[in-house]
mmCIF file of C-alpha atoms in Angstrom:
data_model
loop_
_atom_site.group_PDB
_atom_site.id
_atom_site.type_symbol
_atom_site.label_atom_id
_atom_site.label_comp_id
_atom_site.label_asym_id
_atom_site.label_seq_id
_atom_site.Cartn_x
_atom_site.Cartn_y
_atom_site.Cartn_z
ATOM 1 C CA UNK A 1 -104.574 123.094 138.337
ATOM 2 C CA UNK A 2 -101.812 121.309 140.016
ATOM 3 C CA UNK A 3 -101.116 121.595 143.753
ATOM 4 C CA UNK A 4 -97.855 119.631 143.490
ATOM 5 C CA UNK A 5 -95.418 119.747 141.027
ATOM 6 C CA UNK A 6 -92.163 118.290 140.696
ATOM 7 C CA UNK A 7 -89.163 119.592 138.453
ATOM 8 C CA UNK A 8 -85.935 117.582 138.186
ATOM 9 C CA UNK A 9 -83.246 119.639 136.816
ATOM 10 C CA UNK A 10 -79.552 119.302 135.950
ATOM 11 C CA UNK A 11 -77.523 122.446 136.292
ATOM 12 C CA UNK A 12 -77.944 124.233 132.916
ATOM 13 C CA UNK A 13 -79.526 127.202 131.850
ATOM 14 C CA UNK A 14 -82.189 125.404 129.702
ATOM 15 C CA UNK A 15 -83.790 124.803 132.861
ATOM 16 C CA UNK A 16 -85.164 128.140 132.729
ATOM 17 C CA UNK A 17 -87.698 127.326 129.894
ATOM 18 C CA UNK A 18 -88.886 124.422 131.974
ATOM 19 C CA UNK A 19 -89.503 126.902 135.286
ATOM 20 C CA UNK A 20 -91.523 128.883 133.326
ATOM 21 C CA UNK A 21 -93.742 126.446 131.847
ATOM 22 C CA UNK A 22 -94.041 125.233 135.673
ATOM 23 C CA UNK A 23 -95.314 129.136 136.220
ATOM 24 C CA UNK A 24 -97.761 128.889 133.555
ATOM 25 C CA UNK A 25 -99.333 125.858 134.923
ATOM 26 C CA UNK A 26 -99.231 126.331 138.517
ATOM 27 C CA UNK A 27 -100.981 129.112 140.510
ATOM 28 C CA UNK A 28 -98.942 131.170 143.319
ATOM 29 C CA UNK A 29 -99.793 130.358 146.622
ATOM 30 C CA UNK A 30 -101.532 127.225 145.487
ATOM 31 C CA UNK A 31 -99.132 125.066 143.683
ATOM 32 C CA UNK A 32 -96.298 123.662 145.613
ATOM 33 C CA UNK A 33 -92.872 123.238 143.700
ATOM 34 C CA UNK A 34 -90.152 120.626 144.266
ATOM 35 C CA UNK A 35 -87.006 121.356 142.560
ATOM 36 C CA UNK A 36 -84.833 118.349 142.449
ATOM 37 C CA UNK A 37 -81.193 117.607 141.618
ATOM 38 C CA UNK A 38 -79.944 114.272 141.207
ATOM 39 C CA UNK A 39 -76.443 113.617 141.441
ATOM 40 C CA UNK A 40 -75.491 110.624 139.865
ATOM 41 C CA UNK A 41 -73.371 108.314 141.419
ATOM 42 C CA UNK A 42 -70.382 106.933 139.817
ATOM 43 C CA UNK A 43 -69.543 103.206 140.099
ATOM 44 C CA UNK A 44 -65.768 103.819 140.151
ATOM 45 C CA UNK A 45 -66.223 106.602 142.857
ATOM 46 C CA UNK A 46 -68.248 105.387 145.884
ATOM 47 C CA UNK A 47 -69.195 108.355 148.331
ATOM 48 C CA UNK A 48 -67.529 106.746 150.967
ATOM 49 C CA UNK A 49 -64.388 107.019 148.999
ATOM 50 C CA UNK A 50 -64.482 110.146 147.922
ATOM 51 C CA UNK A 51 -66.862 112.698 149.876
ATOM 52 C CA UNK A 52 -64.952 115.713 149.262
ATOM 53 C CA UNK A 53 -65.562 115.348 145.240
ATOM 54 C CA UNK A 54 -68.978 114.202 146.206
ATOM 55 C CA UNK A 55 -69.581 117.668 148.675
ATOM 56 C CA UNK A 56 -68.001 119.743 146.002
ATOM 57 C CA UNK A 57 -70.820 118.662 143.705
ATOM 58 C CA UNK A 58 -73.759 118.958 145.917
ATOM 59 C CA UNK A 59 -72.374 122.635 146.694
ATOM 60 C CA UNK A 60 -72.789 123.556 143.431
ATOM 61 C CA UNK A 61 -75.920 121.873 142.979
ATOM 62 C CA UNK A 62 -77.298 123.467 146.053
ATOM 63 C CA UNK A 63 -75.957 126.931 144.984
ATOM 64 C CA UNK A 64 -77.902 126.916 141.724
ATOM 65 C CA UNK A 65 -80.691 125.231 142.927
ATOM 66 C CA UNK A 66 -81.068 127.856 145.587
ATOM 67 C CA UNK A 67 -81.202 130.536 142.660
ATOM 68 C CA UNK A 68 -83.972 128.948 140.993
ATOM 69 C CA UNK A 69 -86.039 128.459 144.190
ATOM 70 C CA UNK A 70 -85.901 132.023 145.128
ATOM 71 C CA UNK A 71 -87.054 132.929 141.807
ATOM 72 C CA UNK A 72 -90.535 130.703 142.102
ATOM 73 C CA UNK A 73 -90.652 132.062 145.576
ATOM 74 C CA UNK A 74 -90.462 135.967 144.347
ATOM 75 C CA UNK A 75 -93.239 134.544 142.022
ATOM 76 C CA UNK A 76 -95.652 133.467 144.929
ATOM 77 C CA UNK A 77 -94.956 129.580 145.018
ATOM 78 C CA UNK A 78 -93.967 127.421 147.775
ATOM 79 C CA UNK A 79 -90.852 125.679 146.942
ATOM 80 C CA UNK A 80 -88.700 122.869 148.273
ATOM 81 C CA UNK A 81 -85.387 122.480 146.930
ATOM 82 C CA UNK A 82 -83.326 118.766 146.964
ATOM 83 C CA UNK A 83 -80.016 117.493 145.935
ATOM 84 C CA UNK A 84 -79.692 114.093 146.576
ATOM 85 C CA UNK A 85 -77.329 111.270 145.596
ATOM 86 C CA UNK A 86 -78.945 108.735 142.931
ATOM 87 C CA UNK A 87 -77.223 105.432 143.310
ATOM 88 C CA UNK A 88 -80.046 103.153 141.216
ATOM 89 C CA UNK A 89 -80.086 106.026 138.647
ATOM 90 C CA UNK A 90 -81.469 109.812 137.881
ATOM 91 C CA UNK A 91 -84.700 108.518 136.608
ATOM 92 C CA UNK A 92 -85.444 106.167 139.674
ATOM 93 C CA UNK A 93 -84.490 108.918 142.225
ATOM 94 C CA UNK A 94 -86.857 111.419 140.257
ATOM 95 C CA UNK A 95 -89.610 108.575 140.455
ATOM 96 C CA UNK A 96 -89.443 107.952 143.832
ATOM 97 C CA UNK A 97 -89.416 111.398 145.004
ATOM 98 C CA UNK A 98 -92.643 111.837 142.614
ATOM 99 C CA UNK A 99 -94.274 109.051 144.692
ATOM 100 C CA UNK A 100 -92.900 110.716 147.972
ATOM 101 C CA UNK A 101 -94.140 113.960 147.748
ATOM 102 C CA UNK A 102 -96.913 113.159 146.202
ATOM 103 C CA UNK A 103 -96.304 114.868 142.962
ATOM 104 C CA UNK A 104 -99.307 115.402 140.461
ATOM 105 C CA UNK A 105 -97.157 116.808 137.740
ATOM 106 C CA UNK A 106 -93.720 116.167 136.762
ATOM 107 C CA UNK A 107 -92.250 118.937 134.490
ATOM 108 C CA UNK A 108 -88.899 118.438 132.860
ATOM 109 C CA UNK A 109 -86.868 119.253 129.563
ATOM 110 C CA UNK A 110 -86.021 116.539 126.945
ATOM 111 C CA UNK A 111 -84.331 116.713 123.346
ATOM 112 C CA UNK A 112 -85.730 115.868 120.489
ATOM 113 C CA UNK A 113 -85.040 111.977 119.657
ATOM 114 C CA UNK A 114 -84.697 111.755 115.885
ATOM 115 C CA UNK A 115 -86.902 108.761 114.747
ATOM 116 C CA UNK A 116 -84.117 107.310 112.185
ATOM 117 C CA UNK A 117 -81.404 106.806 115.106
ATOM 118 C CA UNK A 118 -84.004 106.607 118.163
ATOM 119 C CA UNK A 119 -82.607 103.419 119.097
ATOM 120 C CA UNK A 120 -79.810 104.818 120.575
ATOM 121 C CA UNK A 121 -81.643 107.271 122.387
ATOM 122 C CA UNK A 122 -84.301 105.816 123.807
ATOM 123 C CA UNK A 123 -83.997 104.999 127.619
ATOM 124 C CA UNK A 124 -83.102 108.602 128.309
ATOM 125 C CA UNK A 125 -83.694 109.716 131.884
ATOM 126 C CA UNK A 126 -87.036 111.714 130.379
ATOM 127 C CA UNK A 127 -88.165 108.549 128.570
ATOM 128 C CA UNK A 128 -87.581 106.260 131.855
ATOM 129 C CA UNK A 129 -89.461 109.084 134.120
ATOM 130 C CA UNK A 130 -92.434 109.010 131.712
ATOM 131 C CA UNK A 131 -92.706 105.503 131.695
ATOM 132 C CA UNK A 132 -92.221 104.642 135.337
ATOM 133 C CA UNK A 133 -94.101 107.997 136.855
ATOM 134 C CA UNK A 134 -97.097 107.951 138.818
ATOM 135 C CA UNK A 135 -98.624 110.752 137.791
ATOM 136 C CA UNK A 136 -98.556 113.178 134.333
ATOM 137 C CA UNK A 137 -95.295 113.757 133.100
ATOM 138 C CA UNK A 138 -94.585 116.845 130.502
ATOM 139 C CA UNK A 139 -91.834 116.957 128.682
ATOM 140 C CA UNK A 140 -90.250 120.383 127.747
ATOM 141 C CA UNK A 141 -88.451 120.827 124.602
ATOM 142 C CA UNK A 142 -86.431 123.886 123.593
#
């Protein structure tokens, strides 16, 4: 059983499978879940240069992540939903959040990497998180 699960999400429907896995591994009333969406900062658009652009991204992310949080709350989990900006990259923000929480499991989606073409695909966010996380990481494919 896991006491604290971190689920980094993008805003796609493929995260439904990740949430399903989390409910299979957690225990309602005992497992705390943190949903995290990291808005990656664009090098050529600093936050202070175009705050309206980033605020719109944050509002859209908050609306989607709140829907997922409500589903998990209805299933009996204690849920925290966070939207943050990642200046140093998404993987670093995810790992930092896992340390701060602290999380004892990170569950996130990952695409299948073709071994014949892996040199271009190694270094994905999920790969970086799996390497640097302070806890176990479950990569969900689907």
